[in-house]
Structure formats: C-alpha cells, structure tokens
C-alpha cells in the first residue's frame, strides 16, 4: 500500500532520534534505486515501510491496520508544522533543529517496552541500548512470522520476571538487571498497572513511575513522553543539558514553548547528529 501524508515523515530520522530502539533499516532488502526498507514494531504489530518521498510511504500493512495501529503510533493526528510555526523565529538553535529534523515524529509506543528500554538505557549509548534490547527480544521474546522472516517481539512482564539474573546480565543489562526485574514484577503484580495510568495527572503519573527501582527524573520523563504522550515533559539527559548550557547560556528555553517535549526531540536529534560541535 502507498500513502501520501499531509506532513513530512522521515523513517530514518525517527529511527535515529533516540526515542525507540527496535526500529531498523534492513539493507538486505534495498529496492531498485537504492530505496531502503525500514521495520518498526509495536506490541504484536510489525510494519515494513519504504520512504518514497518527503511525505510518501510504501507500506506492508492494510489500510485498516494503518489507521488503527500506525496512525496513532506515528502521532499523525498532531500537526508538527503548525506547532513549529508557533515557535520564536529568533530562537536560532531551535529553528536550525526544526529544519534539520524535518520529518521527525514523537512516537506513541508500548508502555512496558518503553519503561524497560529506558531503564536499561542509563549510562549507555544509543547503539549499546539497541544491542541490549535486541538481545532481550531475540533471547526471550515470542516470535512472529512476517513476509521478511521471523521477528522476535518484546517479552512481556511475565517472561522477564521469570528470567534468571544470569539471563538478564547476558543481555548486557549489568546493574540495571535489578531495575528491570523490579519493573516487571510490579507490572505483573498489579502494583504498577501501566494501562490504567492514563487518567493520572502528570505529577501523579511521575510519582507512580518513580516507585520502580532505578526510575528517576530522566527515565520517568522519557516514559511519560514516549509512552503516555505527555508532550510537556522534557527528558533532561546529557545532550539536553549541553544544549541548555552551550546554546542558551544556561537559560532553559523549554518553559516558553507549548508541547515542549515534541520540540526537544528536534533539538536532541540535531545535537546528537552534531556531536563534535556540541562537545567542543
């Protein structure tokens, strides 16, 4: 199926923007003209897509699946272009980030997967996070057959809770294994009912997430933004802190913006793509 969207959507930029760790480019299936194939997974759904134009995608799914699963996943109900037009034209760094990151969307991802992924992300690079997540899925996730082969889904709370400490460490989790186990056990017991937290206020949701071992300010805000779509939340990691210090002389720019969590994704992506400049 081919679809034309109302706004730009870049599969490559979304994949590389540090918000999801299972999206990948399958170079072995590159089409004529060098058009790559991308894979995205959410829950039990697997999407294969090709970038045919700035806002044109070739998709493996049906129209019904696209509307039910992938339209909300890619946050297509939100006008990012309208949001960007509301920003301060004099904010040079944000404007450069918006231009560079055109096509980025903040995904609405599976809650348990996001919680576990960002728990094990602490003090890891994006490639290292991807490796650990893939080890976890390949070793312990249920498999699904697709048109491009068998795919390992993200393991559920019950499967992770029954894993041994050695099995968790073998996935490259290190000290984070205890955090991952605690999260799985809390979800499994009902102490942290992830699907029932939507009705909570931001502060209540933040406090509920922080009951999990290893969840602090950064991880909680990542889960709130990338799983619960609380778009005012700005995850403050080393890159965001560098942006504030180097580009805004220590003045936090985000409180001035509506839906700052969406805008920070442009800045985060711009920063990690210009590491030399940001480290200088």
PDB file of N, CA and C in Angstrom, residues 85-160:
ATOM      1  N   UNK A  85       5.521  26.450  13.602  1.00  0.00           N
ATOM      2  CA  UNK A  85       5.268  27.833  13.184  1.00  0.00           C
ATOM      3  C   UNK A  85       4.991  28.748  14.375  1.00  0.00           C
ATOM      4  N   UNK A  86       4.601  28.154  15.499  1.00  0.00           N
ATOM      5  CA  UNK A  86       4.314  28.948  16.696  1.00  0.00           C
ATOM      6  C   UNK A  86       5.569  29.331  17.465  1.00  0.00           C
ATOM      7  N   UNK A  87       6.712  28.766  17.108  1.00  0.00           N
ATOM      8  CA  UNK A  87       7.938  28.995  17.869  1.00  0.00           C
ATOM      9  C   UNK A  87       8.553  30.354  17.548  1.00  0.00           C
ATOM     10  N   UNK A  88       9.442  30.770  18.412  1.00  0.00           N
ATOM     11  CA  UNK A  88      10.118  32.067  18.283  1.00  0.00           C
ATOM     12  C   UNK A  88      11.070  32.047  17.088  1.00  0.00           C
ATOM     13  N   UNK A  89      10.817  32.870  16.102  1.00  0.00           N
ATOM     14  CA  UNK A  89      11.671  32.917  14.910  1.00  0.00           C
ATOM     15  C   UNK A  89      13.088  33.346  15.253  1.00  0.00           C
ATOM     16  N   UNK A  90      13.257  34.029  16.385  1.00  0.00           N
ATOM     17  CA  UNK A  90      14.579  34.462  16.799  1.00  0.00           C
ATOM     18  C   UNK A  90      15.371  33.415  17.567  1.00  0.00           C
ATOM     19  N   UNK A  91      14.744  32.285  17.839  1.00  0.00           N
ATOM     20  CA  UNK A  91      15.433  31.185  18.536  1.00  0.00           C
ATOM     21  C   UNK A  91      16.215  30.399  17.480  1.00  0.00           C
ATOM     22  N   UNK A  92      17.443  30.815  17.230  1.00  0.00           N
ATOM     23  CA  UNK A  92      18.221  30.294  16.099  1.00  0.00           C
ATOM     24  C   UNK A  92      18.483  28.803  16.209  1.00  0.00           C
ATOM     25  N   UNK A  93      18.796  28.335  17.415  1.00  0.00           N
ATOM     26  CA  UNK A  93      19.128  26.917  17.552  1.00  0.00           C
ATOM     27  C   UNK A  93      17.898  26.049  17.321  1.00  0.00           C
ATOM     28  N   UNK A  94      16.768  26.447  17.855  1.00  0.00           N
ATOM     29  CA  UNK A  94      15.542  25.676  17.634  1.00  0.00           C
ATOM     30  C   UNK A  94      15.150  25.696  16.160  1.00  0.00           C
ATOM     31  N   UNK A  95      15.256  26.848  15.515  1.00  0.00           N
ATOM     32  CA  UNK A  95      14.881  26.923  14.105  1.00  0.00           C
ATOM     33  C   UNK A  95      15.787  26.050  13.248  1.00  0.00           C
ATOM     34  N   UNK A  96      17.084  26.029  13.538  1.00  0.00           N
ATOM     35  CA  UNK A  96      18.007  25.165  12.800  1.00  0.00           C
ATOM     36  C   UNK A  96      17.672  23.699  13.048  1.00  0.00           C
ATOM     37  N   UNK A  97      17.283  23.373  14.281  1.00  0.00           N
ATOM     38  CA  UNK A  97      16.925  21.995  14.631  1.00  0.00           C
ATOM     39  C   UNK A  97      15.671  21.551  13.897  1.00  0.00           C
ATOM     40  N   UNK A  98      14.700  22.443  13.782  1.00  0.00           N
ATOM     41  CA  UNK A  98      13.450  22.115  13.101  1.00  0.00           C
ATOM     42  C   UNK A  98      13.700  21.835  11.621  1.00  0.00           C
ATOM     43  N   UNK A  99      14.514  22.661  11.000  1.00  0.00           N
ATOM     44  CA  UNK A  99      14.822  22.465   9.576  1.00  0.00           C
ATOM     45  C   UNK A  99      15.582  21.155   9.381  1.00  0.00           C
ATOM     46  N   UNK A 100      16.578  20.926  10.219  1.00  0.00           N
ATOM     47  CA  UNK A 100      17.408  19.719  10.097  1.00  0.00           C
ATOM     48  C   UNK A 100      16.607  18.454  10.390  1.00  0.00           C
ATOM     49  N   UNK A 101      15.700  18.552  11.327  1.00  0.00           N
ATOM     50  CA  UNK A 101      14.946  17.370  11.763  1.00  0.00           C
ATOM     51  C   UNK A 101      13.589  17.216  11.122  1.00  0.00           C
ATOM     52  N   UNK A 102      13.327  17.901  10.033  1.00  0.00           N
ATOM     53  CA  UNK A 102      12.022  17.796   9.398  1.00  0.00           C
ATOM     54  C   UNK A 102      11.663  16.332   9.149  1.00  0.00           C
ATOM     55  N   UNK A 103      10.480  15.947   9.541  1.00  0.00           N
ATOM     56  CA  UNK A 103      10.035  14.570   9.370  1.00  0.00           C
ATOM     57  C   UNK A 103      10.056  13.750  10.645  1.00  0.00           C
ATOM     58  N   UNK A 104      10.650  14.297  11.701  1.00  0.00           N
ATOM     59  CA  UNK A 104      10.630  13.603  12.993  1.00  0.00           C
ATOM     60  C   UNK A 104       9.214  13.653  13.566  1.00  0.00           C
ATOM     61  N   UNK A 105       8.790  12.552  14.141  1.00  0.00           N
ATOM     62  CA  UNK A 105       7.549  12.480  14.899  1.00  0.00           C
ATOM     63  C   UNK A 105       7.885  11.848  16.255  1.00  0.00           C
ATOM     64  N   UNK A 106       7.185  12.227  17.303  1.00  0.00           N
ATOM     65  CA  UNK A 106       7.357  11.583  18.609  1.00  0.00           C
ATOM     66  C   UNK A 106       6.343  10.456  18.696  1.00  0.00           C
ATOM     67  N   UNK A 107       6.864   9.244  18.736  1.00  0.00           N
ATOM     68  CA  UNK A 107       6.030   8.055  18.636  1.00  0.00           C
ATOM     69  C   UNK A 107       5.221   7.806  19.906  1.00  0.00           C
ATOM     70  N   UNK A 108       4.074   7.166  19.729  1.00  0.00           N
ATOM     71  CA  UNK A 108       3.259   6.700  20.860  1.00  0.00           C
ATOM     72  C   UNK A 108       3.516   5.200  20.998  1.00  0.00           C
ATOM     73  N   UNK A 109       4.423   4.835  21.897  1.00  0.00           N
ATOM     74  CA  UNK A 109       4.929   3.481  21.953  1.00  0.00           C
ATOM     75  C   UNK A 109       4.300   2.640  23.065  1.00  0.00           C
ATOM     76  N   UNK A 110       4.591   1.342  22.995  1.00  0.00           N
ATOM     77  CA  UNK A 110       4.125   0.398  24.012  1.00  0.00           C
ATOM     78  C   UNK A 110       4.704   0.775  25.377  1.00  0.00           C
ATOM     79  N   UNK A 111       3.870   0.838  26.373  1.00  0.00           N
ATOM     80  CA  UNK A 111       4.289   1.365  27.676  1.00  0.00           C
ATOM     81  C   UNK A 111       5.331   0.499  28.368  1.00  0.00           C
ATOM     82  N   UNK A 112       5.091  -0.810  28.380  1.00  0.00           N
ATOM     83  CA  UNK A 112       6.038  -1.688  29.061  1.00  0.00           C
ATOM     84  C   UNK A 112       7.389  -1.682  28.347  1.00  0.00           C
ATOM     85  N   UNK A 113       7.372  -1.722  27.044  1.00  0.00           N
ATOM     86  CA  UNK A 113       8.628  -1.706  26.291  1.00  0.00           C
ATOM     87  C   UNK A 113       9.411  -0.423  26.548  1.00  0.00           C
ATOM     88  N   UNK A 114       8.728   0.705  26.572  1.00  0.00           N
ATOM     89  CA  UNK A 114       9.414   1.973  26.827  1.00  0.00           C
ATOM     90  C   UNK A 114      10.000   2.003  28.231  1.00  0.00           C
ATOM     91  N   UNK A 115       9.238   1.553  29.215  1.00  0.00           N
ATOM     92  CA  UNK A 115       9.727   1.534  30.593  1.00  0.00           C
ATOM     93  C   UNK A 115      10.996   0.692  30.706  1.00  0.00           C
ATOM     94  N   UNK A 116      10.966  -0.512  30.166  1.00  0.00           N
ATOM     95  CA  UNK A 116      12.135  -1.392  30.260  1.00  0.00           C
ATOM     96  C   UNK A 116      13.301  -0.831  29.457  1.00  0.00           C
ATOM     97  N   UNK A 117      13.028  -0.347  28.260  1.00  0.00           N
ATOM     98  CA  UNK A 117      14.093   0.160  27.393  1.00  0.00           C
ATOM     99  C   UNK A 117      14.832   1.329  28.029  1.00  0.00           C
ATOM    100  N   UNK A 118      14.099   2.251  28.642  1.00  0.00           N
ATOM    101  CA  UNK A 118      14.776   3.404  29.227  1.00  0.00           C
ATOM    102  C   UNK A 118      15.373   3.093  30.591  1.00  0.00           C
ATOM    103  N   UNK A 119      14.872   2.066  31.271  1.00  0.00           N
ATOM    104  CA  UNK A 119      15.565   1.611  32.479  1.00  0.00           C
ATOM    105  C   UNK A 119      16.963   1.098  32.144  1.00  0.00           C
ATOM    106  N   UNK A 120      17.067   0.345  31.064  1.00  0.00           N
ATOM    107  CA  UNK A 120      18.377  -0.210  30.728  1.00  0.00           C
ATOM    108  C   UNK A 120      19.217   0.744  29.881  1.00  0.00           C
ATOM    109  N   UNK A 121      18.658   1.916  29.569  1.00  0.00           N
ATOM    110  CA  UNK A 121      19.400   2.888  28.760  1.00  0.00           C
ATOM    111  C   UNK A 121      20.406   3.687  29.567  1.00  0.00           C
ATOM    112  N   UNK A 122      20.305   3.636  30.889  1.00  0.00           N
ATOM    113  CA  UNK A 122      21.110   4.501  31.731  1.00  0.00           C
ATOM    114  C   UNK A 122      22.603   4.229  31.546  1.00  0.00           C
ATOM    115  N   UNK A 123      23.325   5.318  31.265  1.00  0.00           N
ATOM    116  CA  UNK A 123      24.782   5.275  31.045  1.00  0.00           C
ATOM    117  C   UNK A 123      25.159   4.377  29.876  1.00  0.00           C
ATOM    118  N   UNK A 124      24.313   4.357  28.870  1.00  0.00           N
ATOM    119  CA  UNK A 124      24.591   3.607  27.650  1.00  0.00           C
ATOM    120  C   UNK A 124      24.411   4.516  26.435  1.00  0.00           C
ATOM    121  N   UNK A 125      25.194   4.257  25.384  1.00  0.00           N
ATOM    122  CA  UNK A 125      24.996   4.951  24.116  1.00  0.00           C
ATOM    123  C   UNK A 125      23.790   4.350  23.403  1.00  0.00           C
ATOM    124  N   UNK A 126      23.269   5.054  22.388  1.00  0.00           N
ATOM    125  CA  UNK A 126      22.112   4.552  21.642  1.00  0.00           C
ATOM    126  C   UNK A 126      22.424   3.194  21.002  1.00  0.00           C
ATOM    127  N   UNK A 127      23.589   2.995  20.344  1.00  0.00           N
ATOM    128  CA  UNK A 127      23.885   1.658  19.793  1.00  0.00           C
ATOM    129  C   UNK A 127      23.918   0.567  20.863  1.00  0.00           C
ATOM    130  N   UNK A 128      24.446   0.887  22.049  1.00  0.00           N
ATOM    131  CA  UNK A 128      24.508  -0.103  23.132  1.00  0.00           C
ATOM    132  C   UNK A 128      23.118  -0.431  23.658  1.00  0.00           C
ATOM    133  N   UNK A 129      22.237   0.563  23.713  1.00  0.00           N
ATOM    134  CA  UNK A 129      20.861   0.314  24.142  1.00  0.00           C
ATOM    135  C   UNK A 129      20.187  -0.623  23.146  1.00  0.00           C
ATOM    136  N   UNK A 130      20.357  -0.331  21.866  1.00  0.00           N
ATOM    137  CA  UNK A 130      19.759  -1.177  20.831  1.00  0.00           C
ATOM    138  C   UNK A 130      20.229  -2.619  20.959  1.00  0.00           C
ATOM    139  N   UNK A 131      21.512  -2.794  21.209  1.00  0.00           N
ATOM    140  CA  UNK A 131      22.058  -4.147  21.331  1.00  0.00           C
ATOM    141  C   UNK A 131      21.423  -4.886  22.499  1.00  0.00           C
ATOM    142  N   UNK A 132      21.313  -4.226  23.648  1.00  0.00           N
ATOM    143  CA  UNK A 132      20.722  -4.867  24.823  1.00  0.00           C
ATOM    144  C   UNK A 132      19.251  -5.202  24.598  1.00  0.00           C
ATOM    145  N   UNK A 133      18.518  -4.280  23.972  1.00  0.00           N
ATOM    146  CA  UNK A 133      17.100  -4.520  23.703  1.00  0.00           C
ATOM    147  C   UNK A 133      16.933  -5.697  22.746  1.00  0.00           C
ATOM    148  N   UNK A 134      17.773  -5.761  21.716  1.00  0.00           N
ATOM    149  CA  UNK A 134      17.677  -6.857  20.760  1.00  0.00           C
ATOM    150  C   UNK A 134      18.035  -8.199  21.400  1.00  0.00           C
ATOM    151  N   UNK A 135      19.019  -8.202  22.259  1.00  0.00           N
ATOM    152  CA  UNK A 135      19.375  -9.450  22.967  1.00  0.00           C
ATOM    153  C   UNK A 135      18.208  -9.933  23.813  1.00  0.00           C
ATOM    154  N   UNK A 136      17.557  -8.994  24.474  1.00  0.00           N
ATOM    155  CA  UNK A 136      16.412  -9.333  25.314  1.00  0.00           C
ATOM    156  C   UNK A 136      15.295  -9.926  24.461  1.00  0.00           C
ATOM    157  N   UNK A 137      15.031  -9.313  23.318  1.00  0.00           N
ATOM    158  CA  UNK A 137      13.950  -9.777  22.450  1.00  0.00           C
ATOM    159  C   UNK A 137      14.300 -11.098  21.765  1.00  0.00           C
ATOM    160  N   UNK A 138      15.486 -11.173  21.211  1.00  0.00           N
ATOM    161  CA  UNK A 138      15.886 -12.376  20.486  1.00  0.00           C
ATOM    162  C   UNK A 138      15.978 -13.591  21.406  1.00  0.00           C
ATOM    163  N   UNK A 139      16.389 -13.363  22.639  1.00  0.00           N
ATOM    164  CA  UNK A 139      16.547 -14.475  23.562  1.00  0.00           C
ATOM    165  C   UNK A 139      15.265 -14.906  24.236  1.00  0.00           C
ATOM    166  N   UNK A 140      14.338 -13.955  24.443  1.00  0.00           N
ATOM    167  CA  UNK A 140      13.206 -14.263  25.317  1.00  0.00           C
ATOM    168  C   UNK A 140      11.847 -13.790  24.804  1.00  0.00           C
ATOM    169  N   UNK A 141      11.828 -13.135  23.653  1.00  0.00           N
ATOM    170  CA  UNK A 141      10.557 -12.677  23.096  1.00  0.00           C
ATOM    171  C   UNK A 141       9.875 -13.748  22.258  1.00  0.00           C
ATOM    172  N   UNK A 142       8.560 -13.701  22.228  1.00  0.00           N
ATOM    173  CA  UNK A 142       7.821 -14.604  21.361  1.00  0.00           C
ATOM    174  C   UNK A 142       8.046 -14.206  19.911  1.00  0.00           C
ATOM    175  N   UNK A 143       8.103 -15.189  19.029  1.00  0.00           N
ATOM    176  CA  UNK A 143       8.421 -14.916  17.634  1.00  0.00           C
ATOM    177  C   UNK A 143       7.159 -14.811  16.786  1.00  0.00           C
ATOM    178  N   UNK A 144       7.230 -13.927  15.774  1.00  0.00           N
ATOM    179  CA  UNK A 144       6.134 -13.747  14.833  1.00  0.00           C
ATOM    180  C   UNK A 144       6.676 -13.870  13.416  1.00  0.00           C
ATOM    181  N   UNK A 145       5.982 -14.634  12.596  1.00  0.00           N
ATOM    182  CA  UNK A 145       6.399 -14.809  11.207  1.00  0.00           C
ATOM    183  C   UNK A 145       5.853 -13.657  10.359  1.00  0.00           C
ATOM    184  N   UNK A 146       6.724 -13.038   9.557  1.00  0.00           N
ATOM    185  CA  UNK A 146       6.324 -11.943   8.679  1.00  0.00           C
ATOM    186  C   UNK A 146       6.802 -12.234   7.266  1.00  0.00           C
ATOM    187  N   UNK A 147       6.449 -11.372   6.348  1.00  0.00           N
ATOM    188  CA  UNK A 147       6.857 -11.568   4.954  1.00  0.00           C
ATOM    189  C   UNK A 147       8.353 -11.461   4.755  1.00  0.00           C
ATOM    190  N   UNK A 148       9.056 -10.880   5.725  1.00  0.00           N
ATOM    191  CA  UNK A 148      10.510 -10.775   5.644  1.00  0.00           C
ATOM    192  C   UNK A 148      11.188 -11.613   6.724  1.00  0.00           C
ATOM    193  N   UNK A 149      10.548 -12.684   7.113  1.00  0.00           N
ATOM    194  CA  UNK A 149      11.148 -13.604   8.070  1.00  0.00           C
ATOM    195  C   UNK A 149      10.573 -13.492   9.466  1.00  0.00           C
ATOM    196  N   UNK A 150      11.131 -14.269  10.364  1.00  0.00           N
ATOM    197  CA  UNK A 150      10.660 -14.332  11.745  1.00  0.00           C
ATOM    198  C   UNK A 150      11.197 -13.144  12.543  1.00  0.00           C
ATOM    199  N   UNK A 151      10.324 -12.551  13.346  1.00  0.00           N
ATOM    200  CA  UNK A 151      10.684 -11.394  14.153  1.00  0.00           C
ATOM    201  C   UNK A 151      10.403 -11.695  15.620  1.00  0.00           C
ATOM    202  N   UNK A 152      11.334 -11.330  16.482  1.00  0.00           N
ATOM    203  CA  UNK A 152      11.143 -11.508  17.922  1.00  0.00           C
ATOM    204  C   UNK A 152      10.419 -10.292  18.488  1.00  0.00           C
ATOM    205  N   UNK A 153       9.305 -10.532  19.159  1.00  0.00           N
ATOM    206  CA  UNK A 153       8.563  -9.451  19.797  1.00  0.00           C
ATOM    207  C   UNK A 153       9.179  -9.127  21.162  1.00  0.00           C
ATOM    208  N   UNK A 154       8.810  -7.992  21.730  1.00  0.00           N
ATOM    209  CA  UNK A 154       9.335  -7.618  23.038  1.00  0.00           C
ATOM    210  C   UNK A 154       8.729  -8.530  24.102  1.00  0.00           C
ATOM    211  N   UNK A 155       9.542  -9.123  24.985  1.00  0.00           N
ATOM    212  CA  UNK A 155       8.983 -10.031  26.006  1.00  0.00           C
ATOM    213  C   UNK A 155       8.072  -9.286  26.981  1.00  0.00           C
ATOM    214  N   UNK A 156       7.040  -9.977  27.448  1.00  0.00           N
ATOM    215  CA  UNK A 156       6.113  -9.338  28.380  1.00  0.00           C
ATOM    216  C   UNK A 156       6.644  -9.426  29.807  1.00  0.00           C
ATOM    217  N   UNK A 157       5.897  -8.831  30.736  1.00  0.00           N
ATOM    218  CA  UNK A 157       6.342  -8.764  32.129  1.00  0.00           C
ATOM    219  C   UNK A 157       6.506 -10.149  32.737  1.00  0.00           C
ATOM    220  N   UNK A 158       5.608 -11.072  32.412  1.00  0.00           N
ATOM    221  CA  UNK A 158       5.688 -12.423  32.976  1.00  0.00           C
ATOM    222  C   UNK A 158       6.963 -13.114  32.536  1.00  0.00           C
ATOM    223  N   UNK A 159       7.330 -12.949  31.270  1.00  0.00           N
ATOM    224  CA  UNK A 159       8.543 -13.608  30.767  1.00  0.00           C
ATOM    225  C   UNK A 159       9.791 -13.021  31.398  1.00  0.00           C
ATOM    226  N   UNK A 160       9.842 -11.696  31.532  1.00  0.00           N
ATOM    227  CA  UNK A 160      11.023 -11.068  32.127  1.00  0.00           C
ATOM    228  C   UNK A 160      11.134 -11.421  33.603  1.00  0.00           C
TER     229      UNK A 160
END
